[in-house]
XYZ file of N, CA and C in Angstrom:
522
model
N 78.060 127.236 200.527
C 76.964 127.714 201.358
C 76.130 128.758 200.606
N 76.780 129.621 199.856
C 76.055 130.646 199.122
C 75.126 130.027 198.085
N 75.588 128.983 197.414
C 74.749 128.328 196.412
C 73.504 127.718 197.053
N 73.689 126.987 198.134
C 72.535 126.339 198.772
C 71.613 127.367 199.414
N 72.177 128.422 199.987
C 71.343 129.491 200.557
C 70.520 130.172 199.467
N 71.165 130.448 198.344
C 70.455 131.091 197.232
C 69.370 130.176 196.681
N 69.672 128.886 196.614
C 68.674 127.934 196.113
C 67.474 127.883 197.055
N 67.724 127.849 198.341
C 66.631 127.830 199.323
C 65.808 129.106 199.247
N 66.490 130.237 199.140
C 65.787 131.519 199.063
C 64.965 131.610 197.780
N 65.529 131.116 196.676
C 64.808 131.125 195.406
C 63.548 130.269 195.486
N 63.667 129.111 196.103
C 62.513 128.218 196.227
C 61.434 128.813 197.125
N 61.818 129.715 198.030
C 60.860 130.333 198.946
C 60.149 131.543 198.336
N 60.647 132.026 197.197
C 60.065 133.209 196.563
C 58.745 132.846 195.894
N 57.740 133.672 196.141
C 56.443 133.514 195.497
C 56.156 134.776 194.705
N 55.881 134.604 193.431
C 55.610 135.745 192.563
C 54.178 135.730 192.058
N 53.315 135.040 192.749
C 51.922 134.939 192.335
C 51.214 136.276 192.532
N 50.118 136.497 191.816
C 49.392 137.765 191.945
C 48.958 138.087 193.375
N 48.778 137.066 194.206
C 48.348 137.305 195.585
C 49.505 137.726 196.496
N 50.730 137.629 196.014
C 51.898 137.996 196.812
C 51.856 139.483 197.119
N 52.198 139.843 198.380
C 52.181 141.275 198.691
C 53.263 141.998 197.889
N 53.054 143.271 197.675
C 53.854 144.039 196.735
C 55.327 144.108 197.125
N 55.624 144.315 198.399
C 57.034 144.425 198.782
C 57.759 143.093 198.568
N 57.088 141.967 198.836
C 57.697 140.659 198.571
C 57.876 140.438 197.075
N 56.929 140.909 196.294
C 57.013 140.804 194.844
C 58.226 141.583 194.327
N 58.399 142.807 194.809
C 59.534 143.624 194.382
C 60.853 142.974 194.787
N 60.921 142.492 196.029
C 62.142 141.827 196.493
C 62.413 140.557 195.682
N 61.350 139.829 195.357
C 61.507 138.597 194.590
C 62.043 138.849 193.194
N 61.470 139.827 192.504
C 61.922 140.151 191.153
C 63.361 140.658 191.189
N 63.680 141.461 192.185
C 65.043 141.968 192.341
C 66.017 140.825 192.618
N 65.607 139.894 193.477
C 66.459 138.739 193.786
C 66.728 137.915 192.526
N 65.708 137.728 191.693
C 65.892 136.973 190.451
C 66.961 137.624 189.573
N 66.897 138.934 189.487
C 67.874 139.642 188.643
C 69.285 139.489 189.211
N 69.429 139.687 190.509
C 70.746 139.563 191.131
C 71.278 138.137 191.018
N 70.392 137.176 191.187
C 70.791 135.773 191.102
C 71.254 135.428 189.695
N 70.566 135.945 188.701
C 70.958 135.700 187.314
C 72.377 136.217 187.064
N 72.680 137.390 187.602
C 74.015 137.961 187.427
C 75.063 137.126 188.171
N 74.727 136.670 189.382
C 75.676 135.885 190.170
C 75.880 134.489 189.607
N 74.863 133.923 188.987
C 74.935 132.567 188.471
C 76.082 132.416 187.476
N 76.281 133.403 186.629
C 77.375 133.358 185.658
C 78.730 133.333 186.371
N 78.889 134.189 187.370
C 80.150 134.245 188.123
C 80.404 132.934 188.846
N 79.352 132.399 189.472
C 79.502 131.139 190.197
C 79.847 129.994 189.261
N 79.298 130.021 188.058
C 79.623 128.991 187.075
C 81.106 128.996 186.739
N 81.669 130.184 186.582
C 83.102 130.312 186.304
C 83.906 129.788 187.488
N 83.507 130.142 188.708
C 84.226 129.695 189.909
C 84.183 128.176 190.045
N 83.010 127.584 189.841
C 82.879 126.125 189.957
C 83.731 125.442 188.890
N 83.752 125.982 187.689
C 84.573 125.425 186.617
C 86.062 125.469 186.993
N 86.500 126.587 187.552
C 87.894 126.711 187.987
C 88.203 125.730 189.112
N 87.241 125.558 190.014
C 87.446 124.611 191.115
C 87.529 123.176 190.593
N 86.712 122.848 189.586
C 86.766 121.506 188.995
C 88.133 121.245 188.373
N 88.651 122.233 187.662
C 89.970 122.086 187.038
C 91.053 121.926 188.104
N 90.936 122.701 189.173
C 91.917 122.612 190.259
C 91.853 121.255 190.943
N 90.650 120.775 191.168
C 90.475 119.473 191.814
C 91.083 118.360 190.956
N 90.864 118.408 189.660
C 91.440 117.404 188.750
C 92.965 117.438 188.813
N 93.506 118.639 188.850
C 94.962 118.787 188.899
C 95.517 118.196 190.192
N 94.870 118.468 191.311
C 95.328 117.949 192.604
C 95.242 116.423 192.613
N 94.150 115.876 192.092
C 93.974 114.419 192.074
C 94.959 113.743 191.112
N 95.301 114.435 190.034
C 96.249 113.881 189.070
C 97.602 113.613 189.737
N 97.956 114.446 190.692
C 99.228 114.283 191.392
C 99.067 113.490 192.684
N 97.977 112.739 192.763
C 97.703 111.852 193.899
C 97.745 112.568 195.243
N 97.264 113.746 195.252
C 97.139 114.500 196.501
C 95.716 114.335 197.005
N 95.568 114.455 198.294
C 94.238 114.328 198.882
C 93.705 115.707 199.242
N 92.433 115.855 199.026
C 91.779 117.119 199.347
C 91.544 117.176 200.858
N 91.532 118.374 201.434
C 91.248 118.482 202.873
C 89.836 117.969 203.171
N 89.621 117.571 204.411
C 88.317 117.031 204.809
C 87.203 118.061 204.655
N 87.545 119.317 204.723
C 86.542 120.379 204.602
C 86.185 120.682 203.148
N 86.891 120.036 202.224
C 86.680 120.297 200.802
C 85.334 119.742 200.362
N 84.576 120.547 199.646
C 83.311 120.100 199.059
C 83.603 119.625 197.644
N 83.225 118.423 197.337
C 83.443 117.886 195.997
C 82.806 118.825 194.974
N 83.543 119.108 193.922
C 83.033 120.034 192.918
C 81.840 119.458 192.174
N 81.737 118.137 192.137
C 80.569 117.547 191.466
C 79.291 117.932 192.214
N 79.368 118.012 193.555
C 78.207 118.446 194.335
C 77.894 119.912 194.073
N 78.927 120.721 193.996
C 78.730 122.141 193.701
C 78.144 122.326 192.304
N 78.648 121.555 191.366
C 78.161 121.638 190.001
C 76.687 121.241 189.918
N 76.314 120.195 190.649
C 74.918 119.750 190.681
C 74.026 120.819 191.300
N 74.465 121.391 192.413
C 73.692 122.442 193.072
C 73.539 123.652 192.156
N 74.618 124.007 191.467
C 74.568 125.127 190.532
C 73.584 124.848 189.397
N 73.593 123.637 188.900
C 72.664 123.256 187.836
C 71.213 123.321 188.325
N 70.961 122.814 189.533
C 69.615 122.861 190.102
C 69.167 124.309 190.316
N 70.083 125.137 190.755
C 69.783 126.546 190.957
C 69.424 127.207 189.623
N 70.175 126.881 188.591
C 69.891 127.425 187.267
C 68.529 126.988 186.751
N 68.172 125.728 187.002
C 66.859 125.230 186.569
C 65.732 125.937 187.319
N 65.894 126.083 188.635
C 64.868 126.757 189.436
C 64.728 128.217 189.014
N 65.855 128.857 188.744
C 65.826 130.246 188.269
C 65.109 130.335 186.929
N 65.388 129.397 186.040
C 64.728 129.371 184.736
C 63.213 129.259 184.864
N 62.750 128.429 185.800
C 61.304 128.282 186.021
C 60.695 129.597 186.510
N 61.380 130.261 187.444
C 60.858 131.530 187.958
C 60.857 132.592 186.861
N 61.914 132.618 186.060
C 61.979 133.598 184.980
C 60.898 133.332 183.932
N 60.607 132.079 183.669
C 59.534 131.736 182.742
C 58.190 132.215 183.286
N 57.978 132.043 184.583
C 56.749 132.528 185.204
C 56.628 134.045 185.042
N 57.744 134.744 185.272
C 57.739 136.201 185.126
C 57.390 136.578 183.686
N 57.981 135.892 182.714
C 57.693 136.198 181.305
C 56.233 135.934 180.961
N 55.682 134.840 181.486
C 54.297 134.488 181.177
C 53.299 135.440 181.844
N 53.691 136.047 182.947
C 52.790 136.908 183.712
C 53.272 138.348 183.764
N 54.050 138.743 182.765
C 54.687 140.051 182.803
C 53.676 141.186 182.875
N 52.545 141.085 182.182
C 51.592 142.204 182.197
C 50.987 142.393 183.584
N 50.677 141.287 184.277
C 50.130 141.383 185.643
C 51.187 141.958 186.583
N 52.407 141.447 186.465
C 53.487 141.922 187.325
C 53.811 143.393 187.041
N 53.778 143.790 185.767
C 54.033 145.190 185.429
C 52.981 146.101 186.063
N 51.732 145.673 186.019
C 50.666 146.466 186.638
C 50.868 146.622 188.133
N 51.262 145.512 188.774
C 51.511 145.564 190.219
C 52.686 146.489 190.538
N 53.724 146.413 189.736
C 54.910 147.243 189.986
C 54.605 148.711 189.722
N 53.839 149.007 188.666
C 53.452 150.399 188.409
C 52.640 150.951 189.573
N 51.714 150.150 190.056
C 50.895 150.562 191.193
C 51.760 150.784 192.431
N 52.716 149.893 192.633
C 53.633 150.047 193.771
C 54.434 151.327 193.641
N 54.830 151.685 192.409
C 55.565 152.928 192.182
C 54.745 154.149 192.538
N 53.480 154.114 192.164
C 52.594 155.231 192.498
C 52.398 155.336 194.013
N 52.210 154.190 194.656
C 52.050 154.185 196.114
C 53.314 154.688 196.807
N 54.460 154.244 196.317
C 55.726 154.655 196.912
C 55.965 156.145 196.704
N 55.601 156.648 195.548
C 55.749 158.085 195.288
C 54.910 158.899 196.272
N 53.690 158.461 196.516
C 52.820 159.156 197.480
C 53.412 159.070 198.890
N 53.973 157.914 199.219
C 54.572 157.718 200.544
C 55.786 158.636 200.726
N 56.620 158.731 199.710
C 57.796 159.607 199.778
C 57.360 161.059 199.926
N 56.381 161.487 199.124
C 55.880 162.860 199.221
C 55.357 163.155 200.620
N 54.630 162.201 201.185
C 54.066 162.371 202.531
C 55.168 162.513 203.581
N 56.191 161.665 203.482
C 57.294 161.727 204.447
C 58.057 163.040 204.308
N 58.300 163.470 203.082
C 59.036 164.725 202.878
C 58.243 165.933 203.366
N 56.921 165.917 203.174
C 56.088 166.997 203.701
C 56.110 167.002 205.229
N 56.011 165.826 205.815
C 56.038 165.721 207.276
C 57.394 166.194 207.805
N 58.463 165.850 207.093
C 59.799 166.282 207.489
C 59.896 167.800 207.490
N 59.326 168.442 206.483
C 59.368 169.901 206.418
C 58.744 170.542 207.656
N 57.716 169.911 208.207
C 57.084 170.480 209.397
C 57.749 170.019 210.705
N 58.406 168.857 210.681
C 58.989 168.294 211.913
C 60.462 168.609 212.131
N 61.173 169.017 211.103
C 62.629 169.143 211.260
C 62.971 170.163 212.344
N 63.919 169.779 213.169
C 64.295 170.635 214.308
C 65.171 171.809 213.858
N 64.605 172.993 213.918
C 65.313 174.194 213.485
C 65.379 175.241 214.593
N 66.360 176.040 214.528
C 66.550 177.268 215.314
C 66.273 177.145 216.806
N 66.719 176.077 217.424
C 66.653 175.962 218.873
C 65.277 175.787 219.471
N 64.266 175.550 218.677
C 62.919 175.356 219.214
C 62.761 173.986 219.854
N 63.655 173.073 219.518
C 63.583 171.710 220.016
C 64.841 171.421 220.828
N 64.659 170.760 221.954
C 65.810 170.384 222.780
C 66.720 169.426 222.004
N 68.029 169.464 222.283
C 68.967 168.619 221.525
C 68.618 167.128 221.546
N 68.224 166.599 222.683
C 67.894 165.172 222.762
C 66.691 164.843 221.877
N 65.676 165.704 221.902
C 64.496 165.497 221.067
C 64.851 165.649 219.587
N 65.746 166.595 219.284
C 66.182 166.796 217.890
C 66.896 165.545 217.373
N 67.758 164.958 218.214
C 68.456 163.736 217.810
C 67.476 162.586 217.584
N 66.467 162.489 218.420
C 65.445 161.456 218.242
C 64.713 161.642 216.911
N 64.367 162.871 216.596
C 63.680 163.166 215.339
C 64.573 162.807 214.152
N 65.830 163.230 214.230
C 66.764 162.949 213.142
C 66.981 161.444 212.965
N 67.112 160.712 214.056
C 67.297 159.262 213.997
C 66.077 158.583 213.385
N 64.894 159.002 213.808
C 63.659 158.412 213.289
C 63.543 158.634 211.779
N 63.808 159.870 211.350
C 63.699 160.168 209.919
C 64.805 159.495 209.111
N 65.975 159.368 209.700
C 67.064 158.689 208.994
C 66.669 157.246 208.708
N 66.141 156.544 209.698
C 65.714 155.152 209.508
C 64.580 155.073 208.486
N 63.650 155.999 208.581
C 62.518 156.023 207.665
C 62.984 156.247 206.225
N 63.885 157.200 206.039
C 64.381 157.503 204.697
C 65.261 156.378 204.147
N 66.017 155.713 205.002
C 66.812 154.567 204.543
C 65.896 153.450 204.060
N 64.815 153.208 204.778
C 63.845 152.199 204.358
C 63.200 152.556 203.029
N 62.811 153.819 202.881
C 62.223 154.271 201.623
C 63.231 154.184 200.478
N 64.468 154.498 200.769
C 65.505 154.420 199.745
C 65.676 152.982 199.267
N 65.634 152.025 200.174
C 65.730 150.607 199.802
C 64.527 150.202 198.952
N 63.348 150.691 199.311
C 62.148 150.386 198.525
C 62.254 150.964 197.112
N 62.765 152.178 196.994
C 62.940 152.800 195.680
C 63.942 151.991 194.863
N 65.015 151.550 195.491
C 66.014 150.737 194.794
C 65.401 149.430 194.293
N 64.638 148.742 195.159
C 63.964 147.504 194.749
C 63.000 147.774 193.594
N 62.269 148.874 193.689
C 61.316 149.226 192.640
C 62.044 149.470 191.319
N 63.131 150.213 191.365
C 63.887 150.499 190.143
C 64.413 149.211 189.502
N 64.904 148.288 190.321
C 65.399 147.024 189.778
C 64.261 146.194 189.190
N 63.111 146.198 189.858
C 61.954 145.472 189.337
C 61.505 146.073 188.007
N 61.568 147.390 187.901
C 61.202 148.055 186.648
C 62.128 147.630 185.513
N 63.406 147.497 185.813
C 64.371 147.069 184.801
C 64.075 145.633 184.374
N 63.855 144.756 185.344
C 63.577 143.352 185.041
C 62.318 143.212 184.199
N 61.296 143.997 184.527
C 60.015 143.911 183.818
C 59.949 144.834 182.601
N 61.107 145.422 182.260
C 61.248 146.267 181.076
C 60.266 147.435 181.062
N 60.156 148.095 182.202
C 59.346 149.301 182.323
C 60.282 150.489 182.437
N 59.756 151.672 182.192
C 60.579 152.867 182.339
C 60.808 153.144 183.815
N 61.837 153.892 184.097
C 62.190 154.191 185.476
C 61.069 154.932 186.185
N 61.056 154.774 187.471
C 60.024 155.384 188.304
C 60.192 156.890 188.402
N 59.110 157.554 188.676
C 59.177 159.000 188.854
C 59.300 159.359 190.331
N 59.569 158.341 191.171
C 59.708 158.592 192.596
C 60.937 159.469 192.809
N 60.747 160.476 193.634
C 61.848 161.402 193.919
C 62.991 160.652 194.561
N 64.201 161.168 194.349
C 65.330 160.563 195.034
C 65.202 160.894 196.512
N 65.668 159.984 197.328
C 65.552 160.133 198.773
C 66.797 160.844 199.274
N 66.645 162.016 199.871
C 67.816 162.752 200.377
C 68.327 162.141 201.681
N 69.471 161.485 201.616
C 70.041 160.894 202.840
C 71.226 161.671 203.322
């Protein structure tokens, strides 16, 4: 299921210049993660093929829920080919993608600065805010900062994939 889900997700990724920035960052990050997982999955499929041969050699039958390793191997190969095409696109368009990612980094840095400044004025201090309102403020900022932290993580991974230096975006205090 993971192989077919990853293949479907990979086929749905668009890295064209018209793609919005957050989708672009997620797409580049997904490519990197998929490349790392592909090696592990290849080892697992190879081990499963060897196990299947051993079971068949002793005239044992596989359970009905068993997926033939030849199907897994084919899916893995197709996934590798699709990944190769996306990686080739990234290599051919690296300068455009780098510009988009740099711009996204600058935008994200401004967004983080804005949120941190707003937090400095909104944080509930010294009993001026009722406890229920303080909890609402804290919950809202926690969700906001978690989202920003995920964006910074995606940006950092995209920077690595596109061979750019790390972002100057401040770390998100969680």
